[in-house]
Short mmCIF file of C-alpha atoms in Angstrom, two decimals:
data_model
loop_
_atom_site.label_atom_id
_atom_site.label_comp_id
_atom_site.label_asym_id
_atom_site.label_seq_id
_atom_site.Cartn_x
_atom_site.Cartn_y
_atom_site.Cartn_z
CA MET A 22 -58.90 8.27 -26.25
CA LYS A 23 -61.93 9.00 -24.09
CA PRO A 24 -65.06 10.34 -25.83
CA ARG A 25 -65.60 14.07 -25.44
CA ILE A 26 -68.21 15.20 -22.93
CA THR A 27 -71.26 16.85 -24.44
CA PHE A 28 -73.17 19.73 -22.86
CA ASP A 29 -76.52 21.42 -23.50
CA GLY A 30 -77.54 25.07 -23.30
CA LEU A 31 -74.12 26.57 -22.68
CA ARG A 32 -73.40 30.17 -23.72
CA GLY A 33 -69.64 30.19 -23.14
CA ASP A 34 -66.67 29.00 -25.17
CA LEU A 35 -65.91 25.25 -25.11
CA ARG A 36 -62.64 24.09 -26.71
CA PHE A 37 -60.61 20.90 -26.77
CA ASP A 38 -56.86 20.19 -26.71
CA VAL A 39 -55.91 23.77 -25.83
CA ALA A 40 -52.27 24.87 -25.44
CA MET A 41 -52.10 26.35 -21.94
CA ALA A 42 -48.84 28.27 -22.35
CA ARG A 43 -50.79 31.25 -23.69
CA HIS A 44 -53.04 31.15 -20.61
CA THR A 45 -50.25 31.30 -18.03
CA SER A 46 -47.91 34.20 -17.27
CA TRP A 47 -44.86 31.90 -17.44
CA ARG A 48 -45.73 31.12 -21.08
CA ALA A 49 -44.83 27.47 -20.56
CA GLY A 50 -46.59 24.15 -20.15
CA GLY A 51 -48.64 21.58 -22.03
CA SER A 52 -52.22 21.36 -23.28
CA ALA A 53 -55.52 20.86 -21.49
CA ASP A 54 -57.97 18.21 -22.65
CA THR A 55 -60.93 20.58 -22.38
CA VAL A 56 -61.14 24.32 -21.67
CA TYR A 57 -64.35 26.17 -20.87
CA THR A 58 -64.72 29.94 -20.61
CA PRO A 59 -68.17 30.59 -19.10
CA ALA A 60 -70.30 33.49 -20.24
CA ASP A 61 -71.09 34.40 -16.62
CA ALA A 62 -71.59 32.80 -13.21
CA GLU A 63 -74.95 31.27 -14.12
CA ASP A 64 -73.43 29.71 -17.22
CA LEU A 65 -70.58 28.33 -15.10
CA ALA A 66 -73.13 26.73 -12.76
CA LEU A 67 -74.94 25.14 -15.72
CA PHE A 68 -71.63 23.76 -16.98
CA LEU A 69 -70.76 22.32 -13.57
CA ARG A 70 -74.15 20.67 -13.18
CA GLN A 71 -73.50 18.74 -16.41
CA LEU A 72 -69.84 17.92 -15.72
CA PRO A 73 -69.43 14.37 -14.39
CA MET A 74 -68.04 14.36 -10.86
CA ASP A 75 -65.21 12.01 -11.82
CA VAL A 76 -63.77 14.48 -14.36
CA PRO A 77 -60.84 16.45 -12.87
CA LEU A 78 -61.54 20.19 -12.68
CA THR A 79 -59.02 23.04 -12.57
CA VAL A 80 -59.96 26.72 -12.31
CA LEU A 81 -57.65 29.47 -13.60
CA GLY A 82 -57.80 33.25 -13.54
CA LEU A 83 -54.94 35.08 -15.22
CA GLY A 84 -52.59 32.12 -14.74
CA SER A 85 -50.10 34.23 -12.80
CA ASN A 86 -49.47 31.88 -9.91
CA VAL A 87 -49.37 28.49 -11.62
CA LEU A 88 -47.04 26.14 -13.43
CA ILE A 89 -48.64 23.61 -15.75
CA ARG A 90 -46.35 20.71 -16.49
CA ASP A 91 -45.37 19.88 -20.07
CA GLY A 92 -47.64 16.82 -20.24
CA GLY A 93 -50.65 19.07 -19.82
CA VAL A 94 -53.83 18.86 -17.77
CA ARG A 95 -56.34 16.05 -17.85
CA GLY A 96 -60.01 16.78 -17.45
CA VAL A 97 -61.39 20.32 -17.66
CA VAL A 98 -59.85 23.75 -17.13
CA VAL A 99 -62.28 26.60 -16.49
CA LEU A 100 -60.98 30.05 -17.41
CA MET A 101 -62.56 32.78 -15.31
CA HIS A 102 -60.69 35.84 -16.55
CA ASP A 103 -62.57 36.23 -19.84
CA ASN A 104 -65.93 36.55 -18.08
CA PRO A 105 -67.67 39.93 -18.29
CA SER A 106 -66.36 41.29 -14.99
CA VAL A 107 -68.41 43.32 -12.55
CA VAL A 108 -67.34 45.88 -9.96
CA GLN A 109 -69.76 48.19 -8.17
CA THR A 110 -70.50 49.95 -4.90
CA GLU A 111 -73.35 48.44 -2.90
CA ASP A 112 -75.92 50.24 -0.74
CA ASP A 113 -74.10 49.16 2.44
CA GLY A 114 -70.87 50.83 1.27
CA THR A 115 -69.07 47.61 0.36
CA ILE A 116 -67.60 47.04 -3.08
CA TYR A 117 -68.77 43.97 -4.97
CA ALA A 118 -66.25 42.45 -7.39
CA SER A 119 -66.79 39.40 -9.55
CA ALA A 120 -64.18 36.66 -9.53
CA GLY A 121 -62.99 37.30 -13.08
CA LEU A 122 -62.11 40.94 -12.38
CA ALA A 123 -58.39 41.74 -12.44
CA CYS A 124 -57.16 42.85 -9.02
CA ALA A 125 -55.62 45.96 -10.58
CA LYS A 126 -59.03 47.01 -11.90
CA LEU A 127 -60.53 46.58 -8.44
CA ALA A 128 -57.79 48.81 -7.02
CA ARG A 129 -58.48 51.50 -9.61
CA PHE A 130 -62.25 51.36 -9.04
CA ALA A 131 -61.78 51.59 -5.28
CA ALA A 132 -59.51 54.61 -5.80
CA THR A 133 -62.34 56.44 -7.60
CA GLN A 134 -64.35 55.90 -4.41
CA GLY A 135 -61.53 57.30 -2.27
CA LYS A 136 -60.64 53.86 -0.84
CA ALA A 137 -56.87 54.01 -0.47
CA ASP A 138 -56.76 50.73 1.49
CA ALA A 139 -57.31 48.85 -1.79
CA ALA A 140 -54.21 50.24 -3.48
CA PHE A 141 -52.11 47.13 -2.71
CA LEU A 142 -54.33 45.13 -5.07
CA ALA A 143 -52.75 46.96 -8.00
CA GLY A 144 -49.60 44.96 -7.26
CA ILE A 145 -51.29 41.56 -7.53
CA PRO A 146 -51.10 40.21 -11.12
CA GLY A 147 -54.22 38.06 -10.94
CA THR A 148 -57.99 38.03 -10.61
CA VAL A 149 -60.17 38.57 -7.56
CA GLY A 150 -61.14 34.89 -7.59
CA GLY A 151 -57.54 33.75 -7.57
CA ALA A 152 -56.69 36.26 -4.85
CA LEU A 153 -59.54 34.97 -2.70
CA ALA A 154 -58.50 31.34 -3.19
CA MET A 155 -54.97 31.93 -1.86
CA ASN A 156 -55.40 35.06 0.30
CA ALA A 157 -53.11 36.97 -2.04
CA GLY A 158 -51.32 40.02 -0.77
CA CYS A 159 -48.36 42.32 -1.11
CA TYR A 160 -46.73 45.26 0.65
CA GLY A 161 -48.09 44.18 4.01
CA SER A 162 -51.77 43.74 3.06
CA GLU A 163 -53.89 40.69 2.19
CA ILE A 164 -57.26 40.57 0.46
CA TRP A 165 -59.13 38.62 3.16
CA THR A 166 -58.54 41.45 5.63
CA TYR A 167 -61.24 43.32 3.71
CA VAL A 168 -63.65 40.51 2.80
CA VAL A 169 -67.14 40.78 4.30
CA ARG A 170 -68.74 37.89 2.44
CA VAL A 171 -68.20 35.83 -0.70
CA GLU A 172 -70.35 34.18 -3.33
CA VAL A 173 -69.35 30.64 -4.31
CA VAL A 174 -70.57 27.89 -6.59
CA THR A 175 -69.95 24.26 -5.69
CA ARG A 176 -68.79 21.53 -8.04
CA ALA A 177 -72.46 20.48 -8.16
CA GLY A 178 -73.40 23.90 -9.58
CA GLU A 179 -75.09 25.25 -6.44
CA PHE A 180 -74.64 28.88 -5.35
CA SER A 181 -74.31 30.17 -1.82
CA VAL A 182 -73.17 33.33 -0.03
CA CYS A 183 -70.80 32.83 2.91
CA ALA A 184 -69.61 35.24 5.57
CA ALA A 185 -65.87 35.81 5.93
CA ASP A 186 -65.85 34.13 9.35
CA GLU A 187 -66.89 30.85 7.73
CA TYR A 188 -63.30 30.51 6.46
CA ASP A 189 -59.98 29.68 8.05
CA VAL A 190 -57.64 32.21 6.50
CA GLY A 191 -53.87 32.03 6.75
CA TYR A 192 -50.77 33.02 4.85
CA ARG A 193 -51.56 32.16 1.21
CA GLU A 194 -54.16 29.64 2.35
CA VAL A 195 -57.96 29.72 2.61
CA LYS A 196 -60.32 26.91 3.66
CA ASN A 197 -64.07 26.84 4.15
CA LYS A 198 -64.39 25.54 7.71
CA THR A 199 -67.44 23.37 7.06
CA ARG A 200 -66.57 22.03 3.62
CA HIS A 201 -62.95 21.32 4.49
CA LYS A 202 -63.73 19.44 7.70
CA ALA A 203 -66.64 17.52 6.16
CA SER A 204 -64.75 16.77 2.91
CA LEU A 205 -67.66 18.18 0.92
CA SER A 206 -67.60 19.23 -2.72
CA PRO A 207 -65.05 22.00 -3.27
CA GLU A 208 -66.23 25.46 -4.23
CA ILE A 209 -65.30 28.13 -6.74
CA PHE A 210 -65.35 31.79 -5.78
CA THR A 211 -67.59 33.77 -8.12
CA GLY A 212 -67.54 37.12 -6.33
CA ALA A 213 -66.89 38.98 -3.08
CA TRP A 214 -68.06 41.98 -1.10
CA LEU A 215 -65.16 43.94 0.37
CA ASP A 216 -65.06 46.80 2.86
CA PHE A 217 -62.20 49.23 2.32
CA ALA A 218 -61.79 52.23 4.59
CA SER A 219 -62.01 55.70 3.05
CA ASP A 220 -59.08 58.06 3.14
CA ASP A 221 -59.38 60.70 5.86
CA ALA A 222 -58.99 63.62 3.44
CA PRO A 223 -61.67 66.30 3.86
CA SER A 224 -63.09 66.19 0.32
CA VAL A 225 -64.07 63.43 -2.09
CA GLU A 226 -61.69 64.77 -4.71
CA GLU A 227 -58.78 64.72 -2.28
CA LYS A 228 -59.66 61.16 -1.22
CA ARG A 229 -59.56 60.06 -4.86
CA ASN A 230 -56.32 61.89 -5.56
CA ARG A 231 -54.61 60.33 -2.56
CA ALA A 232 -55.80 56.83 -3.43
CA GLN A 233 -54.70 57.20 -7.05
CA ALA A 234 -51.34 58.60 -5.97
CA GLU A 235 -50.82 55.60 -3.70
CA ILE A 236 -51.48 53.22 -6.59
CA LYS A 237 -49.06 55.14 -8.79
CA ALA A 238 -46.35 55.00 -6.12
CA LEU A 239 -46.91 51.28 -5.54
CA LEU A 240 -46.70 50.48 -9.25
CA SER A 241 -43.52 52.54 -9.61
CA LYS A 242 -41.97 50.59 -6.73
CA ARG A 243 -43.06 47.32 -8.30
CA LEU A 244 -41.65 48.27 -11.71
CA ALA A 245 -38.32 49.22 -10.13
CA SER A 246 -37.95 46.01 -8.13
CA GLN A 247 -39.58 43.25 -10.22
CA PRO A 248 -38.86 41.88 -13.74
CA LEU A 249 -42.25 42.84 -15.13
CA ASP A 250 -40.93 42.90 -18.70
CA LEU A 251 -40.30 39.12 -18.69
CA PRO A 252 -42.64 36.12 -18.42
CA SER A 253 -42.83 35.01 -14.78
CA ALA A 254 -45.41 33.84 -12.24
CA GLY A 255 -44.76 36.45 -9.59
CA SER A 256 -43.19 35.37 -6.31
CA VAL A 257 -42.22 31.70 -6.51
CA PHE A 258 -41.70 30.97 -2.80
CA ARG A 259 -43.57 31.90 0.35
CA ASN A 260 -41.71 34.06 2.81
CA PRO A 261 -40.62 31.85 5.73
CA PRO A 262 -41.50 33.02 9.26
CA GLY A 263 -39.37 35.98 10.24
CA ASP A 264 -37.50 36.19 6.94
CA VAL A 265 -37.87 36.97 3.24
CA ALA A 266 -37.47 34.35 0.52
CA ALA A 267 -35.76 36.75 -1.89
CA ARG A 268 -33.13 37.65 0.71
CA LEU A 269 -32.33 34.00 1.39
CA ILE A 270 -32.07 33.15 -2.32
CA GLU A 271 -29.85 36.15 -3.04
CA SER A 272 -27.65 35.40 0.00
CA CYS A 273 -26.92 32.01 -1.55
CA GLY A 274 -25.69 33.63 -4.75
CA LEU A 275 -28.49 32.21 -6.87
CA LYS A 276 -29.44 35.26 -8.92
CA GLY A 277 -28.94 34.38 -12.57
CA LEU A 278 -28.92 30.61 -11.94
CA THR A 279 -30.25 28.93 -15.09
CA VAL A 280 -31.80 25.59 -15.98
CA GLY A 281 -32.66 25.21 -19.66
CA GLY A 282 -34.59 28.33 -20.67
CA ALA A 283 -35.50 29.38 -17.11
CA SER A 284 -33.48 31.70 -14.88
CA VAL A 285 -33.60 33.17 -11.38
CA SER A 286 -34.17 36.87 -12.01
CA GLU A 287 -31.22 39.22 -11.60
CA LYS A 288 -33.68 41.91 -10.55
CA HIS A 289 -35.65 40.03 -7.88
CA ALA A 290 -34.38 36.73 -6.50
CA ASN A 291 -37.85 35.33 -5.75
CA PHE A 292 -38.83 35.51 -9.42
CA ILE A 293 -38.03 32.83 -11.98
CA VAL A 294 -38.25 34.21 -15.51
CA ASN A 295 -38.61 32.79 -18.99
CA PRO A 296 -36.53 35.46 -20.76
CA LYS A 297 -36.64 34.07 -24.29
CA GLY A 298 -40.03 32.36 -24.05
CA ALA A 299 -38.34 29.01 -24.66
CA ALA A 300 -38.37 27.52 -21.16
CA ARG A 301 -40.19 24.26 -20.64
CA ALA A 302 -42.23 23.74 -17.51
CA ALA A 303 -39.71 21.03 -16.61
CA ASP A 304 -36.92 23.64 -16.68
CA ILE A 305 -38.84 25.88 -14.29
CA GLU A 306 -39.75 23.04 -11.94
CA ALA A 307 -36.15 21.80 -11.88
CA LEU A 308 -34.93 25.32 -11.12
CA ILE A 309 -37.44 25.63 -8.27
CA ALA A 310 -36.12 22.37 -6.80
CA GLN A 311 -32.49 23.46 -7.20
CA VAL A 312 -33.15 26.76 -5.42
CA GLN A 313 -34.92 24.90 -2.60
CA GLN A 314 -32.06 22.43 -2.18
CA THR A 315 -29.33 25.08 -2.24
CA VAL A 316 -31.05 27.43 0.19
CA GLU A 317 -31.78 24.57 2.59
CA ALA A 318 -28.21 23.30 2.41
CA LYS A 319 -26.71 26.74 3.08
CA THR A 320 -29.22 28.25 5.51
CA GLY A 321 -31.23 25.35 6.94
CA VAL A 322 -34.48 26.90 5.66
CA ARG A 323 -36.70 24.85 3.36
CA LEU A 324 -38.52 27.30 1.10
CA GLN A 325 -42.11 26.38 0.25
CA PRO A 326 -43.45 27.19 -3.23
CA GLU A 327 -46.19 29.78 -3.43
CA VAL A 328 -47.01 28.84 -7.01
CA ARG A 329 -49.36 25.94 -7.73
CA ILE A 330 -47.73 23.17 -9.79
CA PHE A 331 -49.99 20.67 -11.50
CA GLY A 332 -50.46 18.61 -14.63
CA GLU A 333 -48.50 15.67 -15.98
CA ALA A 334 -44.80 15.49 -16.69
CA VAL A 335 -43.61 14.35 -20.09
#
């Protein structure tokens, strides 16, 4: 067993051998060697400056788009969602949101400012940082459409502010042009400035009412079409070009397909659920593979996972 790393001057919560099932929306998976919840961005930077570069680092928000294998995660997991989150309107009219802020809270704040364009964020079950890292979106909108600039901290604990055009942004993929091409130290999003258009209603009150009504309608649609009452990770597969993953899965008769404690949702075919809370990560990963193989065999389309799968198998 390797000796535990020691740190000085930290203000956050440092724990060892932490069960990660409670930190992921699938409620499955093994333990992490070390988990750190920073007190704020400056505390995160201090932690990173003391973390040896050879120690693997994983960053999680609300754990809604990840599957941690049953053997757990080596190295360090940083949890961003417990940070004191910040959301505020800036002098230039943009909205600043810290990385640990839940996307739904950003949507609600933007609605109070009459910014109806942000309503789609209420349908993303994650944090702003996680949404930035994967260009999360739903109902035809994606977060990077509205990003003006971002604040990041590197693995070396150095902060910088980058303009949106410094990134290559695609479908569920975001890369810093310079760092990616130069293979430099990866970065962690700590905040973003976003520019959402105001509703065209004549009064501030009407703008707010319209934005809030749009959020309410979106959430009602989501509740009616997704298994929100069961542990899941959101959409499992990316939509292939010109088609929808859920349609392909359903067309292959896979709704209700079960492996161990994991099942393809009867309500939404692109969701895999853990209905009794007893599924192992291995069950979920095996079910993902089985869905992929069946859909490819019957339709010729190879579905690509949207969820991040990492950690060690048992």
